[in-house]
Tab-separated table of C-alpha atoms in Angstrom:
chain	number	residue	atom	x	y	z
A	18	MET	CA	-11.853	-20.301	13.054
A	19	LEU	CA	-10.021	-17.622	14.800
A	20	ARG	CA	-6.602	-18.553	12.896
A	21	GLN	CA	-8.293	-18.603	9.559
A	22	ILE	CA	-9.626	-14.889	10.367
A	23	THR	CA	-6.404	-13.814	11.651
A	24	ALA	CA	-4.628	-15.259	8.516
A	25	LEU	CA	-7.055	-13.519	6.164
A	26	ILE	CA	-6.281	-10.233	8.039
A	27	LEU	CA	-2.779	-10.743	7.866
A	28	LEU	CA	-3.120	-11.420	3.932
A	29	SER	CA	-5.183	-8.379	3.455
A	30	ILE	CA	-2.330	-6.108	5.145
A	31	VAL	CA	0.104	-7.935	3.164
A	32	GLY	CA	-2.058	-7.099	0.011
A	33	ILE	CA	-2.532	-3.548	0.741
A	34	GLU	CA	1.027	-2.772	1.474
A	35	TYR	CA	2.198	-4.581	-1.516
A	36	THR	CA	-0.680	-2.245	-3.759
A	37	LEU	CA	0.791	0.778	-2.167
A	38	SER	CA	4.562	-0.376	-2.512
A	39	SER	CA	3.574	-0.848	-6.200
A	40	LYS	CA	1.755	2.507	-6.433
A	41	ARG	CA	4.954	4.310	-4.998
A	42	LEU	CA	7.201	2.334	-7.152
A	43	LEU	CA	5.084	3.239	-10.343
A	44	GLU	CA	4.884	6.810	-9.513
A	45	ARG	CA	8.605	7.033	-8.716
A	46	ASN	CA	9.182	5.471	-12.217
A	47	THR	CA	6.840	7.753	-13.901
A	48	GLN	CA	8.538	10.863	-12.232
A	49	ALA	CA	12.083	9.157	-13.153
A	50	ALA	CA	10.828	8.909	-16.636
A	51	LYS	CA	9.749	12.747	-16.917
A	52	MET	CA	12.934	14.192	-15.334
A	53	ALA	CA	14.757	12.016	-17.931
A	54	ASN	CA	13.255	14.158	-20.730
A	55	ARG	CA	13.336	17.640	-18.842
A	56	ASP	CA	16.347	19.918	-18.655
A	57	GLY	CA	17.227	20.315	-14.945
A	58	LEU	CA	17.914	24.068	-15.275
A	59	THR	CA	15.226	25.422	-17.263
A	60	LEU	CA	12.561	22.652	-16.784
A	61	LEU	CA	11.763	22.457	-20.568
A	62	ASP	CA	11.529	19.401	-22.578
A	63	ASN	CA	15.402	18.378	-23.292
A	64	PHE	CA	16.913	17.571	-26.606
A	65	SER	CA	16.120	13.605	-26.091
A	66	LYS	CA	12.576	14.534	-25.633
A	67	PHE	CA	12.775	16.926	-28.611
A	68	ASP	CA	14.303	13.969	-30.805
A	69	LYS	CA	11.412	11.730	-29.730
A	70	ASP	CA	8.724	14.225	-30.474
A	71	LEU	CA	10.158	15.336	-33.888
A	72	ALA	CA	10.212	11.732	-35.026
A	73	LYS	CA	6.614	11.206	-33.954
A	74	ALA	CA	5.929	14.645	-36.048
A	75	HIS	CA	7.616	13.233	-38.947
A	76	GLU	CA	5.808	9.899	-38.975
A	77	ARG	CA	2.460	11.643	-38.616
A	78	PHE	CA	3.197	13.879	-41.361
A	79	ARG	CA	4.336	10.883	-43.358
A	80	ILE	CA	1.367	9.026	-43.142
A	81	ASP	CA	-1.412	11.719	-42.633
A	82	ARG	CA	0.135	14.637	-43.997
A	83	LYS	CA	-0.260	16.630	-40.980
A	84	PRO	CA	2.423	19.307	-41.188
A	85	TYR	CA	4.582	20.957	-38.417
A	86	ALA	CA	7.559	23.526	-38.355
A	87	ILE	CA	10.579	23.965	-36.399
A	88	PHE	CA	11.584	27.516	-34.972
A	89	GLU	CA	15.073	27.186	-33.798
A	90	LEU	CA	16.713	30.052	-31.663
A	91	ASP	CA	20.238	30.907	-30.102
A	92	ILE	CA	20.695	33.669	-27.876
A	93	ASP	CA	23.285	36.122	-29.410
A	94	LEU	CA	26.738	36.409	-27.827
A	95	PHE	CA	25.415	34.617	-24.812
A	96	LYS	CA	29.092	33.957	-23.796
A	97	GLN	CA	29.575	37.321	-23.044
A	98	VAL	CA	26.607	37.483	-20.636
A	99	ASN	CA	28.539	34.607	-18.620
A	100	ASP	CA	32.080	36.443	-18.978
A	101	ASN	CA	30.883	40.015	-17.823
A	102	TYR	CA	28.320	39.130	-15.387
A	103	GLY	CA	28.960	35.110	-14.108
A	104	HIS	CA	27.116	31.951	-14.826
A	105	LEU	CA	24.635	32.389	-12.296
A	106	VAL	CA	23.395	35.487	-14.258
A	107	GLY	CA	23.373	33.503	-17.413
A	108	ASN	CA	21.438	30.909	-15.537
A	109	THR	CA	18.829	33.378	-14.768
A	110	VAL	CA	18.630	34.558	-18.130
A	111	LEU	CA	18.135	31.185	-19.409
A	112	LYS	CA	15.170	30.215	-17.160
A	113	ALA	CA	13.663	33.674	-17.912
A	114	ILE	CA	13.831	32.917	-21.790
A	115	ALA	CA	12.573	29.242	-21.033
A	116	GLN	CA	9.709	30.782	-19.172
A	117	GLU	CA	8.671	33.211	-21.933
A	118	LEU	CA	8.956	29.996	-24.760
A	119	ALA	CA	7.004	28.322	-22.749
A	120	GLN	CA	4.348	30.837	-22.222
A	121	PHE	CA	4.609	31.669	-25.991
A	122	ALA	CA	4.192	28.081	-27.043
A	123	ALA	CA	0.977	27.658	-24.823
A	124	SER	CA	-0.596	31.124	-26.055
A	125	LEU	CA	-0.659	29.871	-29.927
A	126	PRO	CA	-3.783	28.798	-31.313
A	127	TYR	CA	-2.177	25.206	-32.377
A	128	PRO	CA	-0.424	22.637	-30.706
A	129	ALA	CA	3.209	23.625	-29.736
A	130	ASN	CA	6.086	22.872	-27.535
A	131	ALA	CA	9.364	24.290	-26.346
A	132	TYR	CA	12.504	22.612	-25.787
A	133	ARG	CA	16.051	23.437	-24.536
A	134	ILE	CA	18.119	21.330	-26.788
A	135	GLY	CA	21.638	22.619	-25.431
A	136	GLY	CA	23.480	25.621	-24.086
A	137	GLU	CA	21.976	28.690	-25.225
A	138	GLU	CA	20.092	27.028	-27.976
A	139	PHE	CA	16.185	26.469	-27.833
A	140	CYS	CA	13.662	25.082	-30.139
A	141	LEU	CA	9.688	24.813	-30.620
A	142	ILE	CA	8.015	22.211	-32.677
A	143	ILE	CA	4.840	23.717	-33.826
A	144	HIS	CA	2.096	21.490	-35.484
A	145	ASP	CA	0.550	23.623	-38.108
A	146	ASP	CA	1.248	24.589	-41.922
A	147	PHE	CA	3.610	27.373	-42.233
A	148	SER	CA	4.569	27.142	-46.084
A	149	ASP	CA	3.156	31.029	-46.293
A	150	ASP	CA	6.206	33.076	-45.270
A	151	ASP	CA	4.071	35.670	-43.873
A	152	VAL	CA	2.461	33.138	-41.238
A	153	ALA	CA	5.704	31.837	-40.629
A	154	PHE	CA	7.554	35.468	-40.135
A	155	LYS	CA	4.734	36.363	-37.913
A	156	VAL	CA	5.439	33.474	-35.418
A	157	ALA	CA	9.383	33.585	-35.609
A	158	ASP	CA	9.303	37.444	-35.212
A	159	GLN	CA	7.269	37.134	-32.274
A	160	ILE	CA	9.883	35.020	-30.601
A	161	ARG	CA	12.763	37.114	-31.526
A	162	ARG	CA	10.747	40.307	-30.448
A	163	ARG	CA	9.525	38.792	-27.010
A	164	ILE	CA	13.411	37.740	-25.952
A	165	SER	CA	14.565	41.242	-26.943
A	166	GLN	CA	12.032	42.761	-24.704
A	167	LEU	CA	13.236	40.827	-21.527
A	168	SER	CA	15.367	42.991	-19.335
A	169	PHE	CA	17.482	41.902	-16.253
A	170	THR	CA	18.787	44.244	-13.416
A	171	ILE	CA	22.291	43.113	-12.188
A	172	GLY	CA	23.398	45.772	-9.808
A	173	THR	CA	23.355	49.108	-11.116
A	174	SER	CA	23.509	47.488	-14.797
A	175	THR	CA	20.395	46.620	-16.879
A	176	ILE	CA	20.923	43.852	-19.575
A	177	ASN	CA	19.139	42.742	-22.628
A	178	VAL	CA	19.825	39.764	-24.937
A	179	THR	CA	18.684	39.289	-28.651
A	180	ALA	CA	18.069	35.868	-30.279
A	181	SER	CA	18.582	34.601	-33.967
A	182	VAL	CA	16.093	32.524	-35.524
A	183	GLY	CA	15.778	29.764	-37.868
A	184	GLN	CA	12.663	28.246	-39.212
A	185	ALA	CA	11.956	25.202	-41.477
A	186	ASN	CA	8.791	23.393	-42.571
A	187	SER	CA	7.983	19.695	-42.940
A	188	ARG	CA	8.276	18.463	-46.518
A	189	LEU	CA	7.253	15.815	-48.468
A	190	ASP	CA	11.125	15.412	-49.762
A	191	HIS	CA	12.467	14.877	-46.490
A	192	TYR	CA	14.205	11.650	-46.109
A	193	ASN	CA	13.495	11.503	-42.106
A	194	ALA	CA	12.914	13.602	-39.014
A	195	HIS	CA	16.305	14.915	-38.917
A	196	ASP	CA	16.090	16.634	-42.448
A	197	VAL	CA	13.778	19.299	-41.071
A	198	TYR	CA	15.907	20.174	-37.940
A	199	LYS	CA	19.047	20.346	-40.511
A	200	MET	CA	16.985	22.827	-42.367
A	201	ALA	CA	16.131	24.834	-39.559
A	202	ASP	CA	19.612	24.691	-38.079
A	203	ARG	CA	21.007	26.126	-41.169
A	204	SER	CA	18.764	28.835	-41.198
A	205	LEU	CA	19.659	29.772	-37.749
A	206	TYR	CA	22.966	29.821	-38.709
A	207	LEU	CA	22.552	32.106	-41.611
A	208	SER	CA	20.940	34.653	-39.247
A	209	LYS	CA	23.811	34.713	-36.987
A	210	GLN	CA	26.072	34.982	-40.000
A	211	ARG	CA	24.193	37.716	-41.461
A	212	GLY	CA	24.282	39.896	-38.457
A	213	ARG	CA	22.175	38.211	-35.770
A	214	ASN	CA	18.987	39.306	-34.299
A	215	ARG	CA	17.149	38.114	-37.183
A	216	VAL	CA	14.837	35.883	-38.698
A	217	THR	CA	15.633	33.311	-41.361
A	218	LEU	CA	12.840	31.202	-43.075
A	219	GLU	CA	13.366	28.142	-44.778
A	220	GLY	CA	17.038	28.654	-45.496
A	221	ASN	CA	16.636	31.698	-48.075
A	222	THR	CA	14.295	34.210	-46.657
A	223	ILE	CA	16.387	36.715	-44.534
A	224	VAL	CA	14.644	39.137	-42.562
A	225	GLY	CA	17.072	41.797	-41.004
A	226	MET	CA	16.488	43.635	-37.879
A	227	ASN	CA	18.079	46.657	-36.359
């Protein structure tokens, strides 16, 4: 009888340890999966997560006609920040911009998420209808202005940065999820080509900034 009780106790202990080990392994795997989708410097979601979320948004739009838009931005002349002040300062600037974008996305009245998609390039996927240029411009220009208002004190110097913004909407004639991204990227290119620190909507509405 004593042996049976002892065996049951041992089995219970083994079972508890197995459960705890499984739980720890699951938590580690979950954390690893999160980090695989996270940019290590800024802690924003990375391009891999952006690509997955973009595919989901496109599929939702294709099936349920739920519109979304991409707002892509690039920090103007960012290489000069690294060259003049060093990469540690450049990293500080990138982290501050990431935090500003995350706060901005969280403050919007519709679902939105911010991503660092590489280098000094960032994106927001915003789930709402931005076919009205006035509405799209309001959001895009808020992004541009919030970044331009950031200030960084380096020794006796104060530096500011600006951003060029490109925007594109989900459309029924888009063949796949990357079509809207390509249009946003082209819009961003036009913003930089035509003077930087400005907004381009859907590839053809240019709003200059001085």
